[in-house]
Amino acid sequence: MSKPADAFSTVVINLMKGVTYVEADPPLWQSLLELQARVREHVAVLGLELVLDPAEGYAYLRQRAAADDEAELPRLVPRRQLSFPVSLILALLRKKLAEFDAASGDTRLIMTGDEIADLVKLFLADGSNEARQRDRIDQHLQRLVDLGFLQKLRGRDDAFEVRRILKAFVDAQWLGDLSQRLGDYRTHGTRDQEETP
């Protein structure tokens, strides 16, 4: 049986490594729930804050914004610049997740690579080589797997679960502006097509 200090260390180390999900490790999740006040106090010293969503079943650390009277601390959690196609896919998946939540009682949104590619193709410039365009989309999907927004399903090469943590990164206000953003994306894709020799 692990000691309480070991449980605390395990919780903090796992959060430092990335997102903690309830379904991935239920005992770790339970420890996190029990120790969350202590975890918050501990990571605050590092300029971090704990984001914990028990309803959706995930937790992660993010950089805390410095108060007016505080010095800016060095970033411990790096920011990642996302390309236009990756940002587009995230926006479309977030919209799909909102529609899924409104229409379904299920908690897991599963989509195939073909379904995601069909969503994205409407906004990307038409290319003469569809195989190359699909290869690029597959690369973008792999990037989203690496970032933790998609998870490949075991035994199904072309199926993905849209991870619910996407809701934390693409919030409701941003989603409300989505139609404007998608119009911008469509313009961006058209402009790319016009500029391609």
PDB file of C-alpha atoms in Angstrom:
ATOM      1  CA  MET A   1       0.000   0.000   0.000  1.00  0.00           C
ATOM      2  CA  SER A   2       1.428   3.405  -0.956  1.00  0.00           C
ATOM      3  CA  LYS A   3       2.019   6.083   1.652  1.00  0.00           C
ATOM      4  CA  PRO A   4       0.123   9.412   1.456  1.00  0.00           C
ATOM      5  CA  ALA A   5       3.350  11.230   0.478  1.00  0.00           C
ATOM      6  CA  ASP A   6       3.793   8.765  -2.387  1.00  0.00           C
ATOM      7  CA  ALA A   7       0.217   9.399  -3.567  1.00  0.00           C
ATOM      8  CA  PHE A   8       0.772  13.167  -3.525  1.00  0.00           C
ATOM      9  CA  SER A   9       4.054  12.862  -5.441  1.00  0.00           C
ATOM     10  CA  THR A  10       2.460  10.523  -7.977  1.00  0.00           C
ATOM     11  CA  VAL A  11      -0.441  12.940  -8.559  1.00  0.00           C
ATOM     12  CA  VAL A  12       1.829  15.974  -9.039  1.00  0.00           C
ATOM     13  CA  ILE A  13       4.313  14.118 -11.272  1.00  0.00           C
ATOM     14  CA  ASN A  14       1.502  12.869 -13.513  1.00  0.00           C
ATOM     15  CA  LEU A  15       0.049  16.368 -13.803  1.00  0.00           C
ATOM     16  CA  MET A  16       3.493  17.733 -14.695  1.00  0.00           C
ATOM     17  CA  LYS A  17       3.715  15.162 -17.481  1.00  0.00           C
ATOM     18  CA  GLY A  18       0.342  16.054 -19.020  1.00  0.00           C
ATOM     19  CA  VAL A  19      -3.396  15.626 -18.683  1.00  0.00           C
ATOM     20  CA  THR A  20      -4.787  13.214 -16.100  1.00  0.00           C
ATOM     21  CA  TYR A  21      -7.976  11.396 -17.134  1.00  0.00           C
ATOM     22  CA  VAL A  22     -10.367   9.565 -14.827  1.00  0.00           C
ATOM     23  CA  GLU A  23     -10.739   6.626 -17.232  1.00  0.00           C
ATOM     24  CA  ALA A  24      -6.989   6.182 -17.690  1.00  0.00           C
ATOM     25  CA  ASP A  25      -6.229   5.647 -13.990  1.00  0.00           C
ATOM     26  CA  PRO A  26      -9.210   5.693 -11.579  1.00  0.00           C
ATOM     27  CA  PRO A  27      -7.076   5.277  -8.391  1.00  0.00           C
ATOM     28  CA  LEU A  28      -4.840   8.195  -9.449  1.00  0.00           C
ATOM     29  CA  TRP A  29      -7.953  10.279 -10.177  1.00  0.00           C
ATOM     30  CA  GLN A  30      -9.374   9.487  -6.738  1.00  0.00           C
ATOM     31  CA  SER A  31      -6.071  10.543  -5.133  1.00  0.00           C
ATOM     32  CA  LEU A  32      -6.181  13.781  -7.120  1.00  0.00           C
ATOM     33  CA  LEU A  33      -9.714  14.534  -5.909  1.00  0.00           C
ATOM     34  CA  GLU A  34      -8.704  13.884  -2.307  1.00  0.00           C
ATOM     35  CA  LEU A  35      -5.476  15.905  -2.554  1.00  0.00           C
ATOM     36  CA  GLN A  36      -6.589  18.733  -4.839  1.00  0.00           C
ATOM     37  CA  ALA A  37      -6.287  21.519  -2.227  1.00  0.00           C
ATOM     38  CA  ARG A  38      -2.722  20.459  -1.436  1.00  0.00           C
ATOM     39  CA  VAL A  39      -1.896  20.117  -5.147  1.00  0.00           C
ATOM     40  CA  ARG A  40      -3.229  23.622  -5.856  1.00  0.00           C
ATOM     41  CA  GLU A  41      -1.110  25.080  -3.053  1.00  0.00           C
ATOM     42  CA  HIS A  42       1.994  23.203  -4.206  1.00  0.00           C
ATOM     43  CA  VAL A  43       1.804  24.121  -7.911  1.00  0.00           C
ATOM     44  CA  ALA A  44       0.938  27.765  -7.147  1.00  0.00           C
ATOM     45  CA  VAL A  45       4.539  28.202  -5.918  1.00  0.00           C
ATOM     46  CA  LEU A  46       5.623  27.320  -9.471  1.00  0.00           C
ATOM     47  CA  GLY A  47       3.249  29.841 -11.057  1.00  0.00           C
ATOM     48  CA  LEU A  48       0.819  27.119 -12.121  1.00  0.00           C
ATOM     49  CA  GLU A  49      -2.833  26.451 -11.446  1.00  0.00           C
ATOM     50  CA  LEU A  50      -4.750  23.210 -11.401  1.00  0.00           C
ATOM     51  CA  VAL A  51      -7.650  22.960 -13.838  1.00  0.00           C
ATOM     52  CA  LEU A  52      -9.897  20.152 -12.660  1.00  0.00           C
ATOM     53  CA  ASP A  53     -13.195  19.201 -14.299  1.00  0.00           C
ATOM     54  CA  PRO A  54     -14.776  16.292 -12.405  1.00  0.00           C
ATOM     55  CA  ALA A  55     -17.837  16.244 -14.690  1.00  0.00           C
ATOM     56  CA  GLU A  56     -15.730  15.735 -17.832  1.00  0.00           C
ATOM     57  CA  GLY A  57     -13.090  13.639 -16.056  1.00  0.00           C
ATOM     58  CA  TYR A  58      -9.839  15.475 -16.749  1.00  0.00           C
ATOM     59  CA  ALA A  59      -7.307  17.646 -14.968  1.00  0.00           C
ATOM     60  CA  TYR A  60      -4.205  19.525 -16.101  1.00  0.00           C
ATOM     61  CA  LEU A  61      -1.853  22.319 -15.092  1.00  0.00           C
ATOM     62  CA  ARG A  62      -1.678  25.688 -16.796  1.00  0.00           C
ATOM     63  CA  GLN A  63       0.441  28.765 -16.352  1.00  0.00           C
ATOM     64  CA  ARG A  64      -1.128  31.234 -13.930  1.00  0.00           C
ATOM     65  CA  ALA A  65      -1.367  34.820 -15.138  1.00  0.00           C
ATOM     66  CA  ALA A  66       0.734  37.149 -13.000  1.00  0.00           C
ATOM     67  CA  ALA A  67      -1.143  39.703 -10.909  1.00  0.00           C
ATOM     68  CA  ASP A  68      -0.412  43.403 -11.445  1.00  0.00           C
ATOM     69  CA  ASP A  69       1.930  43.524  -8.442  1.00  0.00           C
ATOM     70  CA  GLU A  70       3.766  40.274  -9.313  1.00  0.00           C
ATOM     71  CA  ALA A  71       6.801  39.697 -11.489  1.00  0.00           C
ATOM     72  CA  GLU A  72       6.224  37.502 -14.547  1.00  0.00           C
ATOM     73  CA  LEU A  73       7.646  34.033 -13.876  1.00  0.00           C
ATOM     74  CA  PRO A  74       9.387  32.009 -16.606  1.00  0.00           C
ATOM     75  CA  ARG A  75       6.948  29.732 -18.422  1.00  0.00           C
ATOM     76  CA  LEU A  76       6.994  26.173 -17.169  1.00  0.00           C
ATOM     77  CA  VAL A  77       4.131  25.064 -19.414  1.00  0.00           C
ATOM     78  CA  PRO A  78       5.096  25.842 -23.002  1.00  0.00           C
ATOM     79  CA  ARG A  79       2.715  27.435 -25.468  1.00  0.00           C
ATOM     80  CA  ARG A  80       2.390  25.660 -28.771  1.00  0.00           C
ATOM     81  CA  GLN A  81       1.801  27.504 -32.011  1.00  0.00           C
ATOM     82  CA  LEU A  82      -0.719  25.601 -34.094  1.00  0.00           C
ATOM     83  CA  SER A  83      -0.853  25.698 -37.858  1.00  0.00           C
ATOM     84  CA  PHE A  84      -3.946  26.909 -39.696  1.00  0.00           C
ATOM     85  CA  PRO A  85      -5.161  23.377 -40.625  1.00  0.00           C
ATOM     86  CA  VAL A  86      -4.656  22.054 -37.073  1.00  0.00           C
ATOM     87  CA  SER A  87      -6.545  25.064 -35.638  1.00  0.00           C
ATOM     88  CA  LEU A  88      -9.294  24.519 -38.204  1.00  0.00           C
ATOM     89  CA  ILE A  89      -9.659  20.845 -37.278  1.00  0.00           C
ATOM     90  CA  LEU A  90      -9.807  21.766 -33.577  1.00  0.00           C
ATOM     91  CA  ALA A  91     -12.574  24.301 -34.264  1.00  0.00           C
ATOM     92  CA  LEU A  92     -14.571  21.811 -36.325  1.00  0.00           C
ATOM     93  CA  LEU A  93     -14.155  19.043 -33.753  1.00  0.00           C
ATOM     94  CA  ARG A  94     -15.250  21.384 -30.957  1.00  0.00           C
ATOM     95  CA  LYS A  95     -18.374  22.294 -32.931  1.00  0.00           C
ATOM     96  CA  LYS A  96     -19.041  18.607 -33.584  1.00  0.00           C
ATOM     97  CA  LEU A  97     -18.583  17.841 -29.873  1.00  0.00           C
ATOM     98  CA  ALA A  98     -21.125  20.542 -28.931  1.00  0.00           C
ATOM     99  CA  GLU A  99     -23.628  19.118 -31.448  1.00  0.00           C
ATOM    100  CA  PHE A 100     -22.954  15.589 -30.170  1.00  0.00           C
ATOM    101  CA  ASP A 101     -23.514  16.626 -26.536  1.00  0.00           C
ATOM    102  CA  ALA A 102     -26.802  18.337 -27.458  1.00  0.00           C
ATOM    103  CA  ALA A 103     -28.133  15.355 -29.424  1.00  0.00           C
ATOM    104  CA  SER A 104     -26.713  12.308 -27.644  1.00  0.00           C
ATOM    105  CA  GLY A 105     -26.652  10.860 -24.162  1.00  0.00           C
ATOM    106  CA  ASP A 106     -23.342   9.162 -24.887  1.00  0.00           C
ATOM    107  CA  THR A 107     -20.126  10.606 -23.480  1.00  0.00           C
ATOM    108  CA  ARG A 108     -17.701   9.439 -26.178  1.00  0.00           C
ATOM    109  CA  LEU A 109     -17.619  11.053 -29.613  1.00  0.00           C
ATOM    110  CA  ILE A 110     -15.999   8.603 -32.025  1.00  0.00           C
ATOM    111  CA  MET A 111     -15.141   9.700 -35.569  1.00  0.00           C
ATOM    112  CA  THR A 112     -13.254   8.086 -38.414  1.00  0.00           C
ATOM    113  CA  GLY A 113     -10.422   9.799 -40.213  1.00  0.00           C
ATOM    114  CA  ASP A 114     -12.646   9.945 -43.313  1.00  0.00           C
ATOM    115  CA  GLU A 115     -15.403  11.749 -41.387  1.00  0.00           C
ATOM    116  CA  ILE A 116     -12.953  14.312 -40.053  1.00  0.00           C
ATOM    117  CA  ALA A 117     -11.362  14.736 -43.491  1.00  0.00           C
ATOM    118  CA  ASP A 118     -14.804  15.375 -45.007  1.00  0.00           C
ATOM    119  CA  LEU A 119     -15.416  18.162 -42.465  1.00  0.00           C
ATOM    120  CA  VAL A 120     -12.054  19.762 -43.187  1.00  0.00           C
ATOM    121  CA  LYS A 121     -12.124  19.529 -46.999  1.00  0.00           C
ATOM    122  CA  LEU A 122     -14.906  22.117 -47.151  1.00  0.00           C
ATOM    123  CA  PHE A 123     -12.487  24.714 -45.789  1.00  0.00           C
ATOM    124  CA  LEU A 124      -9.198  23.743 -47.409  1.00  0.00           C
ATOM    125  CA  ALA A 125      -8.212  24.686 -50.919  1.00  0.00           C
ATOM    126  CA  ASP A 126      -9.165  22.083 -53.495  1.00  0.00           C
ATOM    127  CA  GLY A 127      -6.052  20.276 -54.574  1.00  0.00           C
ATOM    128  CA  SER A 128      -5.586  18.282 -57.713  1.00  0.00           C
ATOM    129  CA  ASN A 129      -4.006  15.471 -55.703  1.00  0.00           C
ATOM    130  CA  GLU A 130      -6.588  14.182 -53.226  1.00  0.00           C
ATOM    131  CA  ALA A 131      -4.237  11.469 -51.931  1.00  0.00           C
ATOM    132  CA  ARG A 132      -1.655  14.090 -50.971  1.00  0.00           C
ATOM    133  CA  GLN A 133      -4.338  16.253 -49.336  1.00  0.00           C
ATOM    134  CA  ARG A 134      -5.534  13.242 -47.291  1.00  0.00           C
ATOM    135  CA  ASP A 135      -1.938  12.478 -46.264  1.00  0.00           C
ATOM    136  CA  ARG A 136      -1.634  16.051 -44.968  1.00  0.00           C
ATOM    137  CA  ILE A 137      -4.911  15.730 -43.062  1.00  0.00           C
ATOM    138  CA  ASP A 138      -3.634  12.473 -41.554  1.00  0.00           C
ATOM    139  CA  GLN A 139      -0.485  14.314 -40.430  1.00  0.00           C
ATOM    140  CA  HIS A 140      -2.631  16.989 -38.787  1.00  0.00           C
ATOM    141  CA  LEU A 141      -4.713  14.304 -37.073  1.00  0.00           C
ATOM    142  CA  GLN A 142      -1.525  12.710 -35.743  1.00  0.00           C
ATOM    143  CA  ARG A 143      -0.503  16.112 -34.362  1.00  0.00           C
ATOM    144  CA  LEU A 144      -3.845  16.289 -32.520  1.00  0.00           C
ATOM    145  CA  VAL A 145      -3.236  12.787 -31.148  1.00  0.00           C
ATOM    146  CA  ASP A 146       0.205  13.926 -29.951  1.00  0.00           C
ATOM    147  CA  LEU A 147      -1.351  16.992 -28.294  1.00  0.00           C
ATOM    148  CA  GLY A 148      -3.994  14.827 -26.585  1.00  0.00           C
ATOM    149  CA  PHE A 149      -7.114  16.179 -28.314  1.00  0.00           C
ATOM    150  CA  LEU A 150      -7.715  12.921 -30.206  1.00  0.00           C
ATOM    151  CA  GLN A 151      -7.094   9.346 -29.131  1.00  0.00           C
ATOM    152  CA  LYS A 152      -6.747   6.487 -31.580  1.00  0.00           C
ATOM    153  CA  LEU A 153      -8.995   3.566 -30.789  1.00  0.00           C
ATOM    154  CA  ARG A 154      -7.330   0.230 -30.228  1.00  0.00           C
ATOM    155  CA  GLY A 155      -8.041  -2.251 -32.973  1.00  0.00           C
ATOM    156  CA  ARG A 156      -9.445   0.422 -35.319  1.00  0.00           C
ATOM    157  CA  ASP A 157      -6.704   2.163 -37.256  1.00  0.00           C
ATOM    158  CA  ASP A 158      -8.880   4.919 -38.692  1.00  0.00           C
ATOM    159  CA  ALA A 159     -11.108   5.723 -35.695  1.00  0.00           C
ATOM    160  CA  PHE A 160     -10.547   8.424 -33.081  1.00  0.00           C
ATOM    161  CA  GLU A 161     -12.169   9.476 -29.840  1.00  0.00           C
ATOM    162  CA  VAL A 162     -12.505  13.249 -29.569  1.00  0.00           C
ATOM    163  CA  ARG A 163     -11.164  13.930 -26.075  1.00  0.00           C
ATOM    164  CA  ARG A 164     -13.374  16.097 -23.898  1.00  0.00           C
ATOM    165  CA  ILE A 165     -10.437  18.253 -22.821  1.00  0.00           C
ATOM    166  CA  LEU A 166     -10.968  20.041 -26.124  1.00  0.00           C
ATOM    167  CA  LYS A 167     -13.803  21.891 -24.330  1.00  0.00           C
ATOM    168  CA  ALA A 168     -11.264  23.499 -21.978  1.00  0.00           C
ATOM    169  CA  PHE A 169      -9.161  24.843 -24.823  1.00  0.00           C
ATOM    170  CA  VAL A 170     -11.960  25.921 -27.148  1.00  0.00           C
ATOM    171  CA  ASP A 171     -14.454  27.526 -24.789  1.00  0.00           C
ATOM    172  CA  ALA A 172     -18.126  28.376 -25.287  1.00  0.00           C
ATOM    173  CA  GLN A 173     -17.461  32.046 -26.093  1.00  0.00           C
ATOM    174  CA  TRP A 174     -14.936  31.080 -28.764  1.00  0.00           C
ATOM    175  CA  LEU A 175     -17.401  28.522 -30.086  1.00  0.00           C
ATOM    176  CA  GLY A 176     -20.061  31.253 -30.274  1.00  0.00           C
ATOM    177  CA  ASP A 177     -17.811  33.169 -32.670  1.00  0.00           C
ATOM    178  CA  LEU A 178     -17.209  30.019 -34.694  1.00  0.00           C
ATOM    179  CA  SER A 179     -19.363  30.904 -37.703  1.00  0.00           C
ATOM    180  CA  GLN A 180     -17.279  34.063 -38.210  1.00  0.00           C
ATOM    181  CA  ARG A 181     -14.076  32.075 -37.724  1.00  0.00           C
ATOM    182  CA  LEU A 182     -15.186  29.386 -40.173  1.00  0.00           C
ATOM    183  CA  GLY A 183     -15.945  32.098 -42.732  1.00  0.00           C
ATOM    184  CA  ASP A 184     -12.411  33.395 -42.167  1.00  0.00           C
ATOM    185  CA  TYR A 185     -11.049  29.870 -42.558  1.00  0.00           C
ATOM    186  CA  ARG A 186     -12.948  29.426 -45.825  1.00  0.00           C
ATOM    187  CA  THR A 187     -11.484  32.732 -47.092  1.00  0.00           C
ATOM    188  CA  HIS A 188      -8.009  31.664 -45.946  1.00  0.00           C
ATOM    189  CA  GLY A 189      -8.314  28.348 -47.814  1.00  0.00           C
ATOM    190  CA  THR A 190      -9.523  30.113 -50.971  1.00  0.00           C
ATOM    191  CA  ARG A 191      -6.689  32.640 -50.750  1.00  0.00           C
ATOM    192  CA  ASP A 192      -4.161  29.796 -50.416  1.00  0.00           C
ATOM    193  CA  GLN A 193      -5.617  28.190 -53.528  1.00  0.00           C
ATOM    194  CA  GLU A 194      -5.350  31.449 -55.490  1.00  0.00           C
ATOM    195  CA  GLU A 195      -1.725  31.973 -54.384  1.00  0.00           C
ATOM    196  CA  THR A 196      -0.648  28.441 -55.267  1.00  0.00           C
ATOM    197  CA  PRO A 197       1.189  28.443 -58.629  1.00  0.00           C
TER     198      PRO A 197
END
